[in-house]
Coordinates of C-alpha atoms in Angstrom, one line a residue:
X1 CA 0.0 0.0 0.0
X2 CA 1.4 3.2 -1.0
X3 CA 2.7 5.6 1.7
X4 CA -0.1 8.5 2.6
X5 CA 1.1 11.9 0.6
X6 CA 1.8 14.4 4.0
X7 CA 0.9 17.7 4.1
X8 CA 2.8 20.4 6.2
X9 CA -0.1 22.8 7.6
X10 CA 1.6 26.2 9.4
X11 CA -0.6 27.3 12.1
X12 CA -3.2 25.4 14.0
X13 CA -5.8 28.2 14.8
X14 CA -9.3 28.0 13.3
X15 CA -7.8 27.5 9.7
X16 CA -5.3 25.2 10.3
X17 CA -7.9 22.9 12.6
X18 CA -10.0 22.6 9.3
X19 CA -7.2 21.9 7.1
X20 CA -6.2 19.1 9.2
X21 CA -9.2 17.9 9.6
X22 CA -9.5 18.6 5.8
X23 CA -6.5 16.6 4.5
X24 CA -8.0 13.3 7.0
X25 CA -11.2 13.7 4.7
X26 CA -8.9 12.8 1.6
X27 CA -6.7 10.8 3.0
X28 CA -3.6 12.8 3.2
X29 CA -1.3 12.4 6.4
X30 CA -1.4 16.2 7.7
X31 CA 1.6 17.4 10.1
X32 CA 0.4 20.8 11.6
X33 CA 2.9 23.5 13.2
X34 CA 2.3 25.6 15.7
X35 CA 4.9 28.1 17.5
X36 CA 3.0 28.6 20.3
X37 CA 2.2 25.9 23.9
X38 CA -1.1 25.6 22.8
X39 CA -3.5 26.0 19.9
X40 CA -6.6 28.0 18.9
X41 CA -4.8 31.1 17.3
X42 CA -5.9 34.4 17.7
X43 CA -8.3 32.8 19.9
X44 CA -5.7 31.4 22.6
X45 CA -5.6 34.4 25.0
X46 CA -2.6 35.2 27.3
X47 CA -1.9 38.0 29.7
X48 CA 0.9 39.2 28.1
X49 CA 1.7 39.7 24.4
X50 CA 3.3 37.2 22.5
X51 CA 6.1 37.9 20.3
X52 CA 4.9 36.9 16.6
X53 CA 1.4 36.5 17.2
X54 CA -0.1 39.3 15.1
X55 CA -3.5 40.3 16.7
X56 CA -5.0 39.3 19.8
X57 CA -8.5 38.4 21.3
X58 CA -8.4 41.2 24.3
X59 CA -9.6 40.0 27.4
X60 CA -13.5 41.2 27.4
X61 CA -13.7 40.7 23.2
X62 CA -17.5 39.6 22.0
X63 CA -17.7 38.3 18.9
X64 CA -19.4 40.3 16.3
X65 CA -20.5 37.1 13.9
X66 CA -23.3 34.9 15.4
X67 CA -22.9 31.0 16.2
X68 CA -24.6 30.1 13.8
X69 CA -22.3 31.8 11.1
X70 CA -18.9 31.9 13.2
X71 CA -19.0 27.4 13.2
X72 CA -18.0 24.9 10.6
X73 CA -20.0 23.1 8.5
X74 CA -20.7 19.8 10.5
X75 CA -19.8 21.2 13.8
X76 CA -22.9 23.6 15.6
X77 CA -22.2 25.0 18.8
X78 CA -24.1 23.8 21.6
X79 CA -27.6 25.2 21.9
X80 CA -27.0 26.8 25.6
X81 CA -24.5 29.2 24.3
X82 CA -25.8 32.7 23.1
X83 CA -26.1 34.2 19.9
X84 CA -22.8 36.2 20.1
X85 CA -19.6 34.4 22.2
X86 CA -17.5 35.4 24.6
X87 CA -13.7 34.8 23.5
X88 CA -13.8 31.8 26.1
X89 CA -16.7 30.5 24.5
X90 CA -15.1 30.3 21.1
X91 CA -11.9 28.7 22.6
X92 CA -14.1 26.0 24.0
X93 CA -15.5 25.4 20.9
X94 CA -12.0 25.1 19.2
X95 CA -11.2 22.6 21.9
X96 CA -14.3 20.5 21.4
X97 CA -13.6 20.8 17.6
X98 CA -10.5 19.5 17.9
X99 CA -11.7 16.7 20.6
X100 CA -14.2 15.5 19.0
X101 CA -12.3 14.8 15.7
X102 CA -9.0 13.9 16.9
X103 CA -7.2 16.6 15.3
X104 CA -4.2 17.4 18.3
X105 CA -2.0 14.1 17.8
X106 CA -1.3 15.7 14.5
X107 CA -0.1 19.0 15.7
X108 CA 3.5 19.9 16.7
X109 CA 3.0 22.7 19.7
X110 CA 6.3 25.1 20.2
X111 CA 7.4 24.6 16.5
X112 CA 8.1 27.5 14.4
X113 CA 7.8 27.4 11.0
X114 CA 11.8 29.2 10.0
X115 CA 11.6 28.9 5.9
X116 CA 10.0 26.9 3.7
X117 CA 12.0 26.4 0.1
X118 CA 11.2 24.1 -2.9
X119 CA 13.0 21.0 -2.6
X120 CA 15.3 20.2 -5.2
X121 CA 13.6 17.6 -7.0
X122 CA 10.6 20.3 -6.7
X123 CA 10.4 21.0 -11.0
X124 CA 9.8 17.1 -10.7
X125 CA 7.6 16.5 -7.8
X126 CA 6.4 20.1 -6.8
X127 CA 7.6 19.1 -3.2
X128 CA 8.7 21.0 -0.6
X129 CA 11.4 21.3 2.0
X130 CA 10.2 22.9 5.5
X131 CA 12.5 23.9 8.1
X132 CA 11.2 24.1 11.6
X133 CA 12.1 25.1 15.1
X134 CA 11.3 23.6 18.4
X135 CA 11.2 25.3 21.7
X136 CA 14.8 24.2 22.6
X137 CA 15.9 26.4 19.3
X138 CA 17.1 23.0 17.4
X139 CA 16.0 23.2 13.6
X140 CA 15.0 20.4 11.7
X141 CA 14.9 20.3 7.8
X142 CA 11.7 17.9 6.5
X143 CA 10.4 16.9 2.5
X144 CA 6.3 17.2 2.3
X145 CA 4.3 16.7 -0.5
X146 CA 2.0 19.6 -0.4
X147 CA 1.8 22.8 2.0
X148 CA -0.8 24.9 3.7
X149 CA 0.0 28.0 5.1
X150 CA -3.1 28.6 7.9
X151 CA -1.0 31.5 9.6
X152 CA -3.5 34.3 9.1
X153 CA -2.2 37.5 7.6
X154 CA -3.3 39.6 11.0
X155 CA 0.4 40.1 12.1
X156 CA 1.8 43.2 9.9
X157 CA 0.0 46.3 11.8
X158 CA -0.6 48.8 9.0
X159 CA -0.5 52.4 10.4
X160 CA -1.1 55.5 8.8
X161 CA 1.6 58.3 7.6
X162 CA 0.8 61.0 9.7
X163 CA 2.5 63.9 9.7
X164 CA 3.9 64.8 13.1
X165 CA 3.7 60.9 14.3
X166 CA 7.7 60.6 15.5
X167 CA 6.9 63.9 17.6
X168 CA 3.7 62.7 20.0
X169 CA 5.2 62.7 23.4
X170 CA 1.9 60.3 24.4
X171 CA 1.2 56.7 24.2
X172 CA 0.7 55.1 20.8
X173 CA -0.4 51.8 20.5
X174 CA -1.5 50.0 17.8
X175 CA -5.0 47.4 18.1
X176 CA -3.3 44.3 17.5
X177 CA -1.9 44.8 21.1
X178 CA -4.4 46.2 23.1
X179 CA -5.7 43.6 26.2
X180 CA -7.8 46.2 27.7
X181 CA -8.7 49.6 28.5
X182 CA -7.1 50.0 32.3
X183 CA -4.0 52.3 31.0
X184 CA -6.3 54.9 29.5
X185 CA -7.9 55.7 32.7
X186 CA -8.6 59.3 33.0
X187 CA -7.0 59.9 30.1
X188 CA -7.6 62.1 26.0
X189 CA -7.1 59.6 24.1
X190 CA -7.7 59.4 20.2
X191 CA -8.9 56.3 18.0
X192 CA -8.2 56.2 14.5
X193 CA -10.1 53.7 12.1
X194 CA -13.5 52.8 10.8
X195 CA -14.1 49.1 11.4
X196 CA -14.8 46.5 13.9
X197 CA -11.7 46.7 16.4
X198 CA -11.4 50.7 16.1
X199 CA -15.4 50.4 17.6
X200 CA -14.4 47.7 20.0
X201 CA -11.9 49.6 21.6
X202 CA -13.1 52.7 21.5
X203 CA -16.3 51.2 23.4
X204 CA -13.8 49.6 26.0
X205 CA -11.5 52.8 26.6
X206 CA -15.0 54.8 27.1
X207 CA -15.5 53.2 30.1
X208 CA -12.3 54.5 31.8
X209 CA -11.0 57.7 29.5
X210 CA -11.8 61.4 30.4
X211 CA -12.7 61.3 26.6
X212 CA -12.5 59.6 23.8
X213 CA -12.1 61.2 20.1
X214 CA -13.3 58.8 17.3
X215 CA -11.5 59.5 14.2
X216 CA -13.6 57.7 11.7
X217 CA -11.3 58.7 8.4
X218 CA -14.2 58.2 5.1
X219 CA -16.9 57.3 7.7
X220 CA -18.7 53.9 7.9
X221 CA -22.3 52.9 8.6
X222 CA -22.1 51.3 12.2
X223 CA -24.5 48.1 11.9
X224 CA -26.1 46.9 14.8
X225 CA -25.7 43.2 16.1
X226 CA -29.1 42.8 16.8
X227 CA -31.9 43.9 14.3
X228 CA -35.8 43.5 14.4
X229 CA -37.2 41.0 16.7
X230 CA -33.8 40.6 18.4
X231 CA -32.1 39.0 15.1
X232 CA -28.6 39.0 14.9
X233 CA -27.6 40.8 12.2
X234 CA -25.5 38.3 10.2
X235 CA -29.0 36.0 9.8
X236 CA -30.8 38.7 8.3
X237 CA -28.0 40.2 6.3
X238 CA -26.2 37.2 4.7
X239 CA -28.7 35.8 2.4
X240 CA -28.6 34.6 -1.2
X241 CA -31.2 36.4 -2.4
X242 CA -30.2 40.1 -1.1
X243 CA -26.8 39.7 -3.2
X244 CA -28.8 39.1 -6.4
X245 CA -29.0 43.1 -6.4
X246 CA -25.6 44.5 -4.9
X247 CA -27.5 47.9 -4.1
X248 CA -30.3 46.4 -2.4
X249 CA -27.6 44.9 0.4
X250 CA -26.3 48.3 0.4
X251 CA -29.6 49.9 1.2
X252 CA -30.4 47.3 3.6
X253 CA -27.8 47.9 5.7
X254 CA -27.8 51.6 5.6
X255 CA -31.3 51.2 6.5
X256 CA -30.7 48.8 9.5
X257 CA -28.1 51.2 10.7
X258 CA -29.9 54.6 10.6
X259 CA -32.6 53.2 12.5
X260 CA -30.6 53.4 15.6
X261 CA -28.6 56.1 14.9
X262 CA -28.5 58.9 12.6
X263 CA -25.5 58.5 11.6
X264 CA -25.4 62.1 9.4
X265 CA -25.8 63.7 12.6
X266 CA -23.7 62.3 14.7
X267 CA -20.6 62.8 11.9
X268 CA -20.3 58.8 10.7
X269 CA -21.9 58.8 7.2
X270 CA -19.3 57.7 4.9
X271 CA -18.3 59.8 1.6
X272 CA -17.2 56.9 -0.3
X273 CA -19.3 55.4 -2.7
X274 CA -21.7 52.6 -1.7
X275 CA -19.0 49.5 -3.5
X276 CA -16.3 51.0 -0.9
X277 CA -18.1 51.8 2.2
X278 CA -17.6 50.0 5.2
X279 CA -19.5 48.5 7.7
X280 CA -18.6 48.4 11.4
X281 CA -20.4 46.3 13.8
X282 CA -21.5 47.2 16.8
X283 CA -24.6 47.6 19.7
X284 CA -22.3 49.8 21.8
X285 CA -21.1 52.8 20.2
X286 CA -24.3 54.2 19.2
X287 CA -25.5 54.9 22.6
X288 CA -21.7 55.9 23.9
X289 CA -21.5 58.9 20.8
X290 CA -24.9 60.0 22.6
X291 CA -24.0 60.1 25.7
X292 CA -20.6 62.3 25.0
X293 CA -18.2 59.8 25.9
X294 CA -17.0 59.4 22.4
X295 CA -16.9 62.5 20.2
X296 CA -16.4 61.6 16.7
X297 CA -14.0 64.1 14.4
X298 CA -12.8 64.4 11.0
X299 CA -9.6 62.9 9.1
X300 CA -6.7 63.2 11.2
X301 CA -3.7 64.8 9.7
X302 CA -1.1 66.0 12.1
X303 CA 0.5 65.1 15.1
X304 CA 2.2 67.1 18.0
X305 CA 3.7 66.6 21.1
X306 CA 0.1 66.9 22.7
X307 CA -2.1 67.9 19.9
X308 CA -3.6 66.3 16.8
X309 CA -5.2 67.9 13.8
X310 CA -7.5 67.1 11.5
X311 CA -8.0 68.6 7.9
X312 CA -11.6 70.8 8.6
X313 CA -8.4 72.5 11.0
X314 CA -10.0 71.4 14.2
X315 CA -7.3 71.1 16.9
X316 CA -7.3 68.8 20.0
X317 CA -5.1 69.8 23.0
X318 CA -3.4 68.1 25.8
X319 CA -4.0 64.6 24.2
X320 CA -2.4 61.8 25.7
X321 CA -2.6 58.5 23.4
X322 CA -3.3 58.0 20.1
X323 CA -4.7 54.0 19.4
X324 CA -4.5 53.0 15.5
X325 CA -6.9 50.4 14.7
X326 CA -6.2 50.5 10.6
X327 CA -5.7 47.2 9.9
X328 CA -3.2 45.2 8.3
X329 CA -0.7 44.1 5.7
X330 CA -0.6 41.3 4.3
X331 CA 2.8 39.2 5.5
X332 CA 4.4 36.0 5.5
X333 CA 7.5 35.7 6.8
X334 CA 8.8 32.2 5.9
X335 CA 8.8 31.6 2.4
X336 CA 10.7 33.5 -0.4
X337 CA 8.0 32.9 -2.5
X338 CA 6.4 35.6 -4.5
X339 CA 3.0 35.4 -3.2
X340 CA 2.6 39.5 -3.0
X341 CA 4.0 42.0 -6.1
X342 CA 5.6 45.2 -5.1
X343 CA 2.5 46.8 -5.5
X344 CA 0.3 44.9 -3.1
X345 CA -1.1 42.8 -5.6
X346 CA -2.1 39.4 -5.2
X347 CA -2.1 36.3 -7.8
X348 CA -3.6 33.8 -5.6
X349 CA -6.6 31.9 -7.2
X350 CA -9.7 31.9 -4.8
X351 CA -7.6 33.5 -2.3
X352 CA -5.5 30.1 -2.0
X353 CA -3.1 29.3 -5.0
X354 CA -0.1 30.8 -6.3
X355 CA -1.1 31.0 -10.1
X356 CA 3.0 30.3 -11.4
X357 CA 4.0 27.6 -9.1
X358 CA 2.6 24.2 -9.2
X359 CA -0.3 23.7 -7.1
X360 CA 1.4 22.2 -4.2
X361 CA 1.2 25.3 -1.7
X362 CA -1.7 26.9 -0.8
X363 CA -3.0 29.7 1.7
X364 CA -6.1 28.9 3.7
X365 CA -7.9 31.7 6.1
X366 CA -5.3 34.4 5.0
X367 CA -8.4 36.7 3.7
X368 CA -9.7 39.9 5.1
X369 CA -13.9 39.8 4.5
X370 CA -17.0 41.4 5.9
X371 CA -18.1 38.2 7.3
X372 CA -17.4 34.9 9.1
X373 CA -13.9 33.9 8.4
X374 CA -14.0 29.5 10.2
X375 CA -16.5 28.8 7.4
X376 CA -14.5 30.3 4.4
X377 CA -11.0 28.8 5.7
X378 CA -12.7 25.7 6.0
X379 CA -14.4 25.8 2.3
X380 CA -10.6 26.3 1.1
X381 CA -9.1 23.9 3.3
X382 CA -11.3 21.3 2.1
X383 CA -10.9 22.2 -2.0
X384 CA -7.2 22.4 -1.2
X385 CA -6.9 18.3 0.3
X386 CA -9.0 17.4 -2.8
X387 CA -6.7 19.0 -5.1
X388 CA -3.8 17.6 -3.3
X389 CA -5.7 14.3 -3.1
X390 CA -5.9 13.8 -6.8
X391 CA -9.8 14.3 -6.2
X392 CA -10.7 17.6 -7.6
X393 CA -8.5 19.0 -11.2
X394 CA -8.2 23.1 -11.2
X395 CA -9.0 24.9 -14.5
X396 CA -6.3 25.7 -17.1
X397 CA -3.8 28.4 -15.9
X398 CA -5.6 30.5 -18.5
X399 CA -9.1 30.5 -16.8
X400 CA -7.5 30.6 -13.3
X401 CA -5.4 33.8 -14.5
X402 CA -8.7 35.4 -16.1
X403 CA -10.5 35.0 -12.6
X404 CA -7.7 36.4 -10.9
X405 CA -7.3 39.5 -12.8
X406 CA -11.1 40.1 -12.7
X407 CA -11.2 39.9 -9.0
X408 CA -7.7 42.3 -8.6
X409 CA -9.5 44.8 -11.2
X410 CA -13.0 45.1 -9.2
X411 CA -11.1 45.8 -6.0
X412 CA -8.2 48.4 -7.6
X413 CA -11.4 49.9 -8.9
X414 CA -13.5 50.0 -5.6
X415 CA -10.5 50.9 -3.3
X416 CA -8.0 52.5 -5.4
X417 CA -5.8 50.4 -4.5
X418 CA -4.8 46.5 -3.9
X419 CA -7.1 45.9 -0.5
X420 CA -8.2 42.4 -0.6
X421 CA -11.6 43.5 1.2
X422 CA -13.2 40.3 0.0
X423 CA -17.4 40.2 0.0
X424 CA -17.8 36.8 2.3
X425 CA -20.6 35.1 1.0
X426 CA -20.4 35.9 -2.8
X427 CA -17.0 34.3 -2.5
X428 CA -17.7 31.7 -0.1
X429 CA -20.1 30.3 -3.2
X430 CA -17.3 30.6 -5.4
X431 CA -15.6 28.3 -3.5
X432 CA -17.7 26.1 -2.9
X433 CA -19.1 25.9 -6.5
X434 CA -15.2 25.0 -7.4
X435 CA -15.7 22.4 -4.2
X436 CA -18.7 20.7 -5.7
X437 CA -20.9 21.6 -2.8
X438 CA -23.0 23.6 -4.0
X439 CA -26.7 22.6 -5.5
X440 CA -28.1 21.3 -8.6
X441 CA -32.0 22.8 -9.6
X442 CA -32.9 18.9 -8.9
X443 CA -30.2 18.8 -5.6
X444 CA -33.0 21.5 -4.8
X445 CA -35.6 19.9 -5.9
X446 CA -34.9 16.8 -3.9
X447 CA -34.1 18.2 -1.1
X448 CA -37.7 19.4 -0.6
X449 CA -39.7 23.2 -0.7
X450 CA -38.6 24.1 2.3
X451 CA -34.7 23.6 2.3
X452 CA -35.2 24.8 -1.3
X453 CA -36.8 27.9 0.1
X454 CA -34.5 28.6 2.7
X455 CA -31.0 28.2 0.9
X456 CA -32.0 31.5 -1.3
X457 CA -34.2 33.0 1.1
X458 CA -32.7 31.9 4.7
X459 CA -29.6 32.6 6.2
X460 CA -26.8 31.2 4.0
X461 CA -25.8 29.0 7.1
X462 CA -22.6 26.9 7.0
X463 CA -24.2 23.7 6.8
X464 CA -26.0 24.0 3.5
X465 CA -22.3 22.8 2.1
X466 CA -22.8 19.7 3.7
X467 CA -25.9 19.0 2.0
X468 CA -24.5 18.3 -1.5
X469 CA -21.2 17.1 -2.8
X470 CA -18.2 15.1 -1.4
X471 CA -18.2 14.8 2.3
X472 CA -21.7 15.4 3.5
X473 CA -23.0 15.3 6.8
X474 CA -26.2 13.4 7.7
X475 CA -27.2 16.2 10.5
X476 CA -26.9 19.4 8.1
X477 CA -30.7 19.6 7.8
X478 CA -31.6 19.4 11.3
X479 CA -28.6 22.0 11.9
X480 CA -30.2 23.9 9.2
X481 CA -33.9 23.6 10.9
X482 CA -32.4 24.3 14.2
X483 CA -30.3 27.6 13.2
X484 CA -33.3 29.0 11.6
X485 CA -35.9 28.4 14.5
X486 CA -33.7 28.9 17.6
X487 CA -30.8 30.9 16.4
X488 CA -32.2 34.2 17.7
X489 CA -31.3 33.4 21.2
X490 CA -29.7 30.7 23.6
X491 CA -31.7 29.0 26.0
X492 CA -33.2 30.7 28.5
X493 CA -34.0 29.7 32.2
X494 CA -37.4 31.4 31.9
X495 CA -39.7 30.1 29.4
X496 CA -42.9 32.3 27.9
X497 CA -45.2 30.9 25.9
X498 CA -46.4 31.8 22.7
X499 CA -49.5 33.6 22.0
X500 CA -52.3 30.9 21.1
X501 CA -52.6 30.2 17.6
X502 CA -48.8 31.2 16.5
X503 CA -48.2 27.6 15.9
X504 CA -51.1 27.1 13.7
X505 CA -50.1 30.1 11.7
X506 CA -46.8 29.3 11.1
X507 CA -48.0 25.9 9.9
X508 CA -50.4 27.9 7.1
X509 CA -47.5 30.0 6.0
X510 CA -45.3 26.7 5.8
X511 CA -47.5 25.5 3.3
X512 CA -48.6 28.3 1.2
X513 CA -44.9 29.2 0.8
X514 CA -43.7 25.2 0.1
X515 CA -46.8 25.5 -2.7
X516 CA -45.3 28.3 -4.4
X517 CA -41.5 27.0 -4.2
X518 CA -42.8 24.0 -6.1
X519 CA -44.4 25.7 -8.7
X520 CA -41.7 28.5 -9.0
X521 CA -39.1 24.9 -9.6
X522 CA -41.5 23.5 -12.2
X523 CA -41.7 26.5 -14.0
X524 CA -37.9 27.2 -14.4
X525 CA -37.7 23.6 -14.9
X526 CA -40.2 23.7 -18.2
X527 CA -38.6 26.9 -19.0
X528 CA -41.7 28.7 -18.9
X529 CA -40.4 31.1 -16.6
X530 CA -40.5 35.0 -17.5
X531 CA -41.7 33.8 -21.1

């Protein structure tokens, strides 16, 4: 019997757990590295900064991504845990994850990943040669067939060229570092960015700060977690059919996030255009801008000792830390391999392979997108063991260069520049469509009116690519059922009854909209649709 082909997976955080489990699937021998005592990634939380880590879960971090959306595809969290997790929560989850498969005999804690090269036979095998470190700082040179590199990108901190900067005589620190809020106590401190962790910290520092200035660059529309009836936002946002018109999401969300605040008035409406707006999440700041605590300004563009100024030539005195939350760049320190042109510009088809090499390397999870990153990674881990497997052949260079260039053109065109901003579930259907996981008219047609029905017009959950296609899993429909009935809320230890009758009509409804589902398939079927 022939040996198992191994795969060398760097990083053993959310992406790298669904590699490994990934390459089992397809019957590759995975050999995961991870530099740190334990794993779980950005997810593992330590007092103290570690060296190399790139960002950090700080200590009171609430995830912004539901359960239902923030899970992989055959692995729902448990029904006691609440909508939106606590950083412990999640780590538990990881550690179940990797329980309950047997994914941590296959992971090599306190190993750094030092280089990895192509082996020398490499124009002949397209193997490569990994060099690792262990805790005790002895290197070891090893030959895999295939790589995956599940290290994130989060580990470059991208700050802004501000005039002045080298001169502040204050604090600056950048988000990828920040535990908590305790050192800003009583204290004029200044956040720069417009997404998720500039929100979360500024909300934390509020607490303790004399005041907190919000510098909000372009402006953003601040979405809140929770929408009507106590829906996360995520389950009412990410669904099928409000990306068939990409100005109707747009609206939607501008909509969902004026209703809580007017975000004109209180200085957050973005002047970009609607393709290159972003969207920060968040239940918190709203009602902190209202209540003074945070003041929102305008584009900062100078620095002094104690001062900053911004470009409507408003000028804040005796300041005394400035916290950049901008994001980052993407980085990999352990390969020579071009991955990244001088410009920023990636050639990496669906986010994973090198176009110019042969497809023996990928990157899993290294994306940057406006929504849940475990079920993404995971779609890419599993189309990358399937085309190291033999199982799964990629298109022609050609086709895979064409796609590439589209992809780099309609985000030089929406950002100006290279800023892999990636639109989650648009592209987490273009991997999974590559995959094979992703349904026929008759896959929908089998599967009933009312799984029909909700993949389009429910949530676009994780377990709908476990449905279809290599790998299924026998419980996706009852997760499916489950996520949409009870994914509002966790389990409560008071119980209210419904109002007599809502049973009954939610039966009706069932059946008048499972009615019109079948006819809708028919028709398209006949091709009698529209004419």
């Amino acid at each position: 019997m022939a040996a198992r082909k191994r795969v060398a997976i760097v990083g053993a955080g959310l992406a790298g757990l669904a590699a490994i489990k990934s390459c089992l699937e397809e019957g590759l021998e995975p050999v995961c590295f991870e530099q740190y005592d334990k794993f779980g990634g950005v997810w593992y939380y330590t007092e103290e900064y570690r060296e190399g880590q790139g960002a950090r879960a700080f200590e009171y971090l609430t995830t912004n991504v539901s359960r239902e959306m923030f899970c992989f595809s055959d692995f729902p969290y448990p029904p006691h845990i609440p909508p939106f997790m606590t950083r412990t929560m999640v780590y538990d989850y990881i550690l179940s994850y990797c329980e309950t498969f047997g994914l941590g005999k296959y992971i090599h804690l306190n190993t750094r990943v030092n280089d990895i090269k192509k082996s020398r036979d490499y124009n002949v095998t397209g193997r490569w040669e990994v060099e690792t470190m262990d805790s005790e700082k002895k290197t070891k040179r090893d030959i895999f067939d295939f790589v995956m590199i599940c290290s994130g990108f989060y580990k470059k901190p991208r700050t802004p060229d501000i005039k002045g900067l080298d001169t502040f005589k204050g604090s600056i620190e950048h988000s990828m570092r920040f535990k908590d809020a305790l050192q800003y106590r009583d204290k004029s401190v200044l956040i720069v960015g417009n997404s998720h962790s500039s929100g979360d910290t500024a909300a934390a520092c509020s607490a303790y700060a004399q005041q907190v200035y919000y510098c909000v660059g372009d402006g953003m529309y601040m979405l809140p977690l929770c929408v009507k009836n106590g829906q996360p936002w995520d389950m009412a946002i990410f669904k099928r059919c409000n990306y068939w018109n990409p100005d109707k999401i747009f609206e939607l969300e501008k909509a969902l996030s004026n209703e809580r605040l007017d975000h004109r008035r209180a200085g957050l409406a973005p002047s970009t255009p609607p393709s290159s707006t972003r969207i920060m999440l968040s239940d918190r700041v709203q009602y902190i801008i209202m209540s003074g605590r945070i003041k929102v300004v305008n584009r900062l563009v100078r620095l002094g000792p104690h001062e900053a100024e911004f470009d409507d030539g408003t000028v804040i005195k005796n300041l005394d830390a400035v916290l950049f939350a901008t994001g980052y760049d993407f980085f990999i320190d352990f390969t020579d391999e071009p991955l990244q042109g001088a410009d920023g510009k990636l050639s990496l088809y669906k986010m994973m392979f090198p176009l110019h090499q042969q497809h023996t390397l990928s990157v899993i999870g290294c994306v940057d997108s406006d929504g849940p990153i475990p079920p993404l990674a995971e779609l890419q881990g599993r189309l990358a063991a399937r085309v190291y497997a033999g199982n799964h052949q990629l298109p022609s260079l050609k086709v895979m260069a064409d796609v590439v260039e589209k992809m780099n053109s309609s985000l030089f065109e929406k950002f100006g520049r290279y800023k892999y901003l990636i639109p989650n579930l648009v592209f987490r259907d273009e991997v999974a469509e590559e995959l094979g996981v992703t349904p026929s008219l008759l896959d929908l047609i089998k599967a009933g009116p009312r799984l029909a029905y909700l993949y389009y017009y429910g949530p676009a959950l994780p377990y709908h690519f476990r449905l279809w296609g290599p790998h299924t899993w026998s419980g996706a429909k009852k997760a499916i059922n489950y996520a949409v009935e009870h994914g509002h809320y966790a389990k409560q230890m008071r119980n209210v009854q419904p109002p007599d009758g809502a049973g009954e009509n939610y039966f009706f409804r069932f059946i008048i909209v499972s009615t019109v589902v079948v006819l809708l398939a028919l028709a398209y079927q006949r091709g009698t649709f529209f004419g």
